[in-house]
PDB file of C-alpha atoms and ligand atoms in Angstrom:
ATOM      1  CA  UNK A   4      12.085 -19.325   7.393  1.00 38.00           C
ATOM      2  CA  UNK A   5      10.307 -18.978   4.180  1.00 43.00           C
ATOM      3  CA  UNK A   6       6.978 -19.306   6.339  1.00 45.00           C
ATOM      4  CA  UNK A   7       8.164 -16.529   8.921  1.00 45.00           C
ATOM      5  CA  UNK A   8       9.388 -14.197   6.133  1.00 41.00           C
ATOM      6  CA  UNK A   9       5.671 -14.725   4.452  1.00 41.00           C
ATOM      7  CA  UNK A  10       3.822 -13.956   8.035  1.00 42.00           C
ATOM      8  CA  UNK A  11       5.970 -11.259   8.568  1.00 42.00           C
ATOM      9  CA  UNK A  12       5.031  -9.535   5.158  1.00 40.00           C
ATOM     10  CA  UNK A  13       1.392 -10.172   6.215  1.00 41.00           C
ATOM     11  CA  UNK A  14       1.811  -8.539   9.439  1.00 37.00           C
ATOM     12  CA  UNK A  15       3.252  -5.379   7.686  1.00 37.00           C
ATOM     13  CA  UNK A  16       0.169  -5.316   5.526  1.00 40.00           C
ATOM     14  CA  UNK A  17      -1.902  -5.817   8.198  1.00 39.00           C
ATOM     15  CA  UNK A  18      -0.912  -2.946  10.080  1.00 39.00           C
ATOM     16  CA  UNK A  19      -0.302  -0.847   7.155  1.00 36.00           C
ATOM     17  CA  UNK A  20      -3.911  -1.650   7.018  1.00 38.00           C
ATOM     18  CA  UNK A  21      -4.689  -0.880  10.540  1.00 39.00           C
ATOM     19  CA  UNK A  22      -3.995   3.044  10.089  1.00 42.00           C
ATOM     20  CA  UNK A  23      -6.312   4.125   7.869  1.00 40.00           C
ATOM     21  CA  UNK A  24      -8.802   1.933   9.522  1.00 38.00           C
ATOM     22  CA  UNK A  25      -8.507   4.202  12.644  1.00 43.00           C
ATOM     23  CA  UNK A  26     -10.727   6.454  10.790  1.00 46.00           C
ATOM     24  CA  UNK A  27     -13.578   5.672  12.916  1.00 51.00           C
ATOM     25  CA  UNK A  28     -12.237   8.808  15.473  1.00 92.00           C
ATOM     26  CA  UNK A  29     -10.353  10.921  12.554  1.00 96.00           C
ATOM     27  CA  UNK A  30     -12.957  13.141  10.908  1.00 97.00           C
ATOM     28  CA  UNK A  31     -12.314  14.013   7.927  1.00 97.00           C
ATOM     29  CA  UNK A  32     -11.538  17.775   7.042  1.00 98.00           C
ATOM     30  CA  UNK A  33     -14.790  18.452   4.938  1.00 98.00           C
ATOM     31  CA  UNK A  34     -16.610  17.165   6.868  1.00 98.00           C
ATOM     32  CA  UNK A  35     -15.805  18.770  10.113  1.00 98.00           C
ATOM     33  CA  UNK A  36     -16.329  21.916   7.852  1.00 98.00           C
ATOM     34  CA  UNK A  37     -19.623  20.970   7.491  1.00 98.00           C
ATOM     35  CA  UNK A  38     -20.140  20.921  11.265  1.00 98.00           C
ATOM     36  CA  UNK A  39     -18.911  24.089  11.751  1.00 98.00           C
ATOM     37  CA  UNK A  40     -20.835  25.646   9.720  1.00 98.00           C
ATOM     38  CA  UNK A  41     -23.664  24.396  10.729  1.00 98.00           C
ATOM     39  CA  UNK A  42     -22.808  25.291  14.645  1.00 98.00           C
ATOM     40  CA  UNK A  43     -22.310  28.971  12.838  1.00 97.00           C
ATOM     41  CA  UNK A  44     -18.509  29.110  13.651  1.00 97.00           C
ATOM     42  CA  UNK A  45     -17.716  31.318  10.429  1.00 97.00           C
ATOM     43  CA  UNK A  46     -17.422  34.741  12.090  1.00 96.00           C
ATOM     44  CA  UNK A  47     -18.317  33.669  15.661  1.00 97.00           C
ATOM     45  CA  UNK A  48     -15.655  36.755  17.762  1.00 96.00           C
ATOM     46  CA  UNK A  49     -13.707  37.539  14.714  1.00 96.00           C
ATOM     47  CA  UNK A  50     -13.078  33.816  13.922  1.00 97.00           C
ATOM     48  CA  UNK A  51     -13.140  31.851   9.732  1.00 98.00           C
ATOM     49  CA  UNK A  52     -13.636  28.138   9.492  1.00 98.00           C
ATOM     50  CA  UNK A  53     -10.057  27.942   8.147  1.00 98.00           C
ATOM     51  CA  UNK A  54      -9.266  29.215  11.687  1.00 98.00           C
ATOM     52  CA  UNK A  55     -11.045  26.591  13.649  1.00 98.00           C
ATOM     53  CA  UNK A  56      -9.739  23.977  11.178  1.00 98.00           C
ATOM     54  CA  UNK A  57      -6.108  25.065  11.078  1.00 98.00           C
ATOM     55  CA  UNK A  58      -6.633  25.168  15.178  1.00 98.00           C
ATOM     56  CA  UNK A  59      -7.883  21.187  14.916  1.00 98.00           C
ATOM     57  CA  UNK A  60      -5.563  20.016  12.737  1.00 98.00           C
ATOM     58  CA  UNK A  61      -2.614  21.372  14.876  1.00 98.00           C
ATOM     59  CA  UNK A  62      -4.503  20.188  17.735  1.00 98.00           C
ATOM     60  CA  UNK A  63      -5.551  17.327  17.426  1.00 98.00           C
ATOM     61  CA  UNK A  64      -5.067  16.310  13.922  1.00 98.00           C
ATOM     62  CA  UNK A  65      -8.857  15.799  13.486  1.00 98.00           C
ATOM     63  CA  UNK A  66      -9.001  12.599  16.409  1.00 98.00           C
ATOM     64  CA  UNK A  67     -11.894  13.169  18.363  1.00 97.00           C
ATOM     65  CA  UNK A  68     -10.379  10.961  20.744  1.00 97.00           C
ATOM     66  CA  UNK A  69      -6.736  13.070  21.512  1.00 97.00           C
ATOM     67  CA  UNK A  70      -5.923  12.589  24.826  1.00 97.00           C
ATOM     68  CA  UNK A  71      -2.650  14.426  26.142  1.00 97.00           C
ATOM     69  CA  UNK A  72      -1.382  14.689  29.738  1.00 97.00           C
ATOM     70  CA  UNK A  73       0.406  18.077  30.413  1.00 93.00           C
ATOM     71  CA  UNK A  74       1.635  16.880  33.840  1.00 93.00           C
ATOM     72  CA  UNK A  75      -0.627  19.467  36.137  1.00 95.00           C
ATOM     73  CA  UNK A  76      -3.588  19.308  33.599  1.00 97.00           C
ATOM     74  CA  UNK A  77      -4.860  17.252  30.496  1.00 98.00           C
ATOM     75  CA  UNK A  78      -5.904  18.160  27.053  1.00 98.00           C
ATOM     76  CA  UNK A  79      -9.195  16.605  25.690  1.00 98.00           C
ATOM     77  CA  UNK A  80     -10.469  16.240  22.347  1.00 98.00           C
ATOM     78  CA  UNK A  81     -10.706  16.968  18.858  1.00 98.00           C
ATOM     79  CA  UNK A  82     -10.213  20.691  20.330  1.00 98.00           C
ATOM     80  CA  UNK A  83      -7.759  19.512  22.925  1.00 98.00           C
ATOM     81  CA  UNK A  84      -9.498  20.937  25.562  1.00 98.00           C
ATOM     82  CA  UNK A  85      -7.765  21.539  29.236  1.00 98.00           C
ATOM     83  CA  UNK A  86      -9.062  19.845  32.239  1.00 98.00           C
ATOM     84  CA  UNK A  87      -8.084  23.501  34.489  1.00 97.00           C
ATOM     85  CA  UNK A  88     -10.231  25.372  33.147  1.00 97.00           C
ATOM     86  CA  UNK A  89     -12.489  23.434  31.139  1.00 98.00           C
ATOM     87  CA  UNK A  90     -13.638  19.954  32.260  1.00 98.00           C
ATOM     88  CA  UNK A  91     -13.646  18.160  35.091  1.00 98.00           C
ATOM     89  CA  UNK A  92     -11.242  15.066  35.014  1.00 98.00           C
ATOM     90  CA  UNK A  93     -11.108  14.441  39.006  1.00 97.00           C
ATOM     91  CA  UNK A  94      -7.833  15.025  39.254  1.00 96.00           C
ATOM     92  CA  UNK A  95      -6.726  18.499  38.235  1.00 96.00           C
ATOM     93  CA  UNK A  96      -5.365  20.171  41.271  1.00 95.00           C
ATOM     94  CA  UNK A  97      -7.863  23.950  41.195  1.00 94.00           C
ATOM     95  CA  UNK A  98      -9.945  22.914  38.303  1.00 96.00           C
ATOM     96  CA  UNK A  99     -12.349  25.341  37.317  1.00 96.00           C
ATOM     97  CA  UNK A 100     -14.495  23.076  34.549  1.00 97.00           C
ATOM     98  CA  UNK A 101     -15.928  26.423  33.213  1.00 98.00           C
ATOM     99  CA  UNK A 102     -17.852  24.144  30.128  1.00 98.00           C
ATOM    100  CA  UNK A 103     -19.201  22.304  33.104  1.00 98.00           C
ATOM    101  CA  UNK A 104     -18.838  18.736  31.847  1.00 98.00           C
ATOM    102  CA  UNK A 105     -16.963  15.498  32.275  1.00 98.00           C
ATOM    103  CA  UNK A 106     -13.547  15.245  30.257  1.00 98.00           C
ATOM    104  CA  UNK A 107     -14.143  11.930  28.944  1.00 98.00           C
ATOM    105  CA  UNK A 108     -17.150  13.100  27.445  1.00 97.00           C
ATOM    106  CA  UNK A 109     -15.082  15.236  25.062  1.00 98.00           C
ATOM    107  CA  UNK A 110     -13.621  11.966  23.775  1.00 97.00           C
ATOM    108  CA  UNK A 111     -16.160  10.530  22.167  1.00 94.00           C
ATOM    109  CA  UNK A 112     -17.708  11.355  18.367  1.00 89.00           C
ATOM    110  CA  UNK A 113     -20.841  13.223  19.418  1.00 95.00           C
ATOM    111  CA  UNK A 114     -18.829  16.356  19.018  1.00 97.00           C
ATOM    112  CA  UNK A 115     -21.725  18.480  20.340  1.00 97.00           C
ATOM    113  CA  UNK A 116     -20.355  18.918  23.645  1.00 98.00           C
ATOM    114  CA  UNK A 117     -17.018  20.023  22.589  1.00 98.00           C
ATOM    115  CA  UNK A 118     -18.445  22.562  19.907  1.00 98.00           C
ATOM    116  CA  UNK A 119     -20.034  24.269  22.563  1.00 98.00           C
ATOM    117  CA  UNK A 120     -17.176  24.041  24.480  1.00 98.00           C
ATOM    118  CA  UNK A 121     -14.874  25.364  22.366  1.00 98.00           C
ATOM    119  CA  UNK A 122     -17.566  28.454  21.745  1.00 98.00           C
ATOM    120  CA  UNK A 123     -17.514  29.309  25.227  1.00 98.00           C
ATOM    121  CA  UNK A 124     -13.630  29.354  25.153  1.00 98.00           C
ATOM    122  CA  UNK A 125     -13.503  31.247  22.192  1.00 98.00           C
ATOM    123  CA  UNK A 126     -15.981  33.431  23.625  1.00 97.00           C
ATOM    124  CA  UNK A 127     -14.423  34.198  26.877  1.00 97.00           C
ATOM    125  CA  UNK A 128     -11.310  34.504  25.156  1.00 96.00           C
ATOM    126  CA  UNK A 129     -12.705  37.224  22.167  1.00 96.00           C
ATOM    127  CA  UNK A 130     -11.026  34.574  19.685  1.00 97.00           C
ATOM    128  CA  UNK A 131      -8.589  31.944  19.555  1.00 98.00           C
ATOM    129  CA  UNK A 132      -5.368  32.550  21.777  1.00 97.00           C
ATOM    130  CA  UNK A 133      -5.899  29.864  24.516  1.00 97.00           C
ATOM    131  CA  UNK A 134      -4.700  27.246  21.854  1.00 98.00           C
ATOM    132  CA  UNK A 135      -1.363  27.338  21.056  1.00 97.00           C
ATOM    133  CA  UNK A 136      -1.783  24.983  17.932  1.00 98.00           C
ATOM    134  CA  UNK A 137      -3.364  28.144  16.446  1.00 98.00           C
ATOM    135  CA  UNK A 138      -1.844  31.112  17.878  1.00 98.00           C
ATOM    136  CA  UNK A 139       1.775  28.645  16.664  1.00 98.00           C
ATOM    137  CA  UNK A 140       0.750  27.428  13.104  1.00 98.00           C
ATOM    138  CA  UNK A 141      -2.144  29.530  11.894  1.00 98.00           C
ATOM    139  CA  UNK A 142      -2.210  32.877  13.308  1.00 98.00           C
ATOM    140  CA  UNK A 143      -1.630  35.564  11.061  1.00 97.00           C
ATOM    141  CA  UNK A 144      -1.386  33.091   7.882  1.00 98.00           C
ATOM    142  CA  UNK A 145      -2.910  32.462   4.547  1.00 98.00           C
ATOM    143  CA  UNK A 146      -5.199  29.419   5.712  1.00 98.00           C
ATOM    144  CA  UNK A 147      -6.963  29.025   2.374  1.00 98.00           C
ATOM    145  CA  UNK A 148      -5.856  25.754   1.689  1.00 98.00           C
ATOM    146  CA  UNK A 149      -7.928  24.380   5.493  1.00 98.00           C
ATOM    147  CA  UNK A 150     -11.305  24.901   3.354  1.00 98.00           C
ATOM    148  CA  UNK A 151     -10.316  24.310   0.095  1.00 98.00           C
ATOM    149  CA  UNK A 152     -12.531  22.061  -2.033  1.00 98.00           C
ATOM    150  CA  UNK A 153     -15.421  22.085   0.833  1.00 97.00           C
TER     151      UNK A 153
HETATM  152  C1  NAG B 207     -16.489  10.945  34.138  1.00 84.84           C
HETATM  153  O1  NAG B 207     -17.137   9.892  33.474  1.00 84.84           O
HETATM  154  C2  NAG B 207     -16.438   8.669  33.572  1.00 84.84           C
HETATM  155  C3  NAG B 207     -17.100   7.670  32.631  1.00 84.84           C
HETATM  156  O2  NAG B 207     -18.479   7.641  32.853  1.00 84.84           O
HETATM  157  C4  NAG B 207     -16.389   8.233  35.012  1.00 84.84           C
HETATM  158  O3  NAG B 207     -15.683   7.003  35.130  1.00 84.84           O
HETATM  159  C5  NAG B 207     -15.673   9.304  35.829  1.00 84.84           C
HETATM  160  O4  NAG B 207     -15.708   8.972  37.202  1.00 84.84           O
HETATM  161  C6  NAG B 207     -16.317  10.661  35.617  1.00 84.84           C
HETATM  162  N1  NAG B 207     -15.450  11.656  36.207  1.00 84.84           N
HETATM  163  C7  NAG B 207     -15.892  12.629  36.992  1.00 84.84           C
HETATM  164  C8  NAG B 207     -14.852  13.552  37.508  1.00 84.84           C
HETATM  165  O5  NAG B 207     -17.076  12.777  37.268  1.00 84.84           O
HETATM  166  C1  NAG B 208      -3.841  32.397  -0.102  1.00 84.84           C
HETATM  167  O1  NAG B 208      -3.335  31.272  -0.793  1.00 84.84           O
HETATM  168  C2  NAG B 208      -4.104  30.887  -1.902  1.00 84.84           C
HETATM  169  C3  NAG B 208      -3.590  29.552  -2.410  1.00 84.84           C
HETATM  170  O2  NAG B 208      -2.224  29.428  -2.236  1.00 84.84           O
HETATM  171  C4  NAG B 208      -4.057  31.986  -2.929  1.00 84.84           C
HETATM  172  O3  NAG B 208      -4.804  31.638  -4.063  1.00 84.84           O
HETATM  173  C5  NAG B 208      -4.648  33.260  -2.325  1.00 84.84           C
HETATM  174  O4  NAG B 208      -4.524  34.328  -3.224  1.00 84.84           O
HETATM  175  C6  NAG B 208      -3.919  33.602  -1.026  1.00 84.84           C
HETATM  176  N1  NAG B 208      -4.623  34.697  -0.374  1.00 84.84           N
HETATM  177  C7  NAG B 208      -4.000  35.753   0.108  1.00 84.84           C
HETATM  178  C8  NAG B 208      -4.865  36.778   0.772  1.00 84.84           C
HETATM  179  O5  NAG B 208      -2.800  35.913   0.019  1.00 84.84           O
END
């Protein structure tokens, strides 16, 4: 008993452990800043890097590997972007893969593929209203606090 009690408490520390060590797909928020800027997001069709950040955490919470299935189509990436439109998964009935890549490549960390992506979105789109993580959570709202301290 006093052994399984001892494992147990080891297991819970192990996979309190575990979370955090996920890290290798969450960027971190500074960091993705960084990118953005570099990729000259501030300003790109009316857009701030509080904007694009506010849009990723609500997104994806910054996992470069977020995968959701939306029944008809699926959501890919750190940008969660759709497999309709966007990318070609092989299996999205009158997909249009306007970025003109493979889904799963928008699931790995080389992020340059779904930074230009996302441009071309935001670009069709004269801003950010295809994502509903920004036009719900960040539209219209003081979004200091998604740069702060970068
Ligand atoms: C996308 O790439 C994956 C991994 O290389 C591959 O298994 C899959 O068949 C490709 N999908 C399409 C639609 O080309
Ligand atoms: C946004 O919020 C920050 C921090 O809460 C505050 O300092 C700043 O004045 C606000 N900006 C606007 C335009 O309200």
């Amino acid at each position: 008993m006093r052994n399984s009690v001892l494992f147990f408490g080891f297991l819970l520390a192990f996979l309190g452990l575990a979370v955090p060590g996920t890290e290798g797909k969450t960027i971190r928020r500074c960091e993705l800043v960084k990118i953005l800027r570099k990729h000259g997001f501030e300003g790109f069709k009316g857009t701030t890097i509080a904007d694009w950040i506010c849009l990723v955490k609500h997104e994806s919470n910054y996992n470069t590997e977020a995968y959701n299935d939306n029944g008809p189509s699926r959501d890919y990436g750190i940008f969660q972007i759709n497999s309709k439109y966007w990318c070609n998964d092989g299996k999205t009935r009158g997909a249009v893969n306007g970025c003109r890549i493979n889904c799963s490549k928008l699931l790995n960390n080389n992020l340059e593929d779904d930074i230009k992506c996302a441009k071309k979105i935001a670009e069709q789109a004269r801003g950010l209203t295809p994502w509903y993580g920004w036009k719900n959570h960040c539209k219209g709202k003081n979004l200091s606090s998604y740069v702060k301290g970068c």
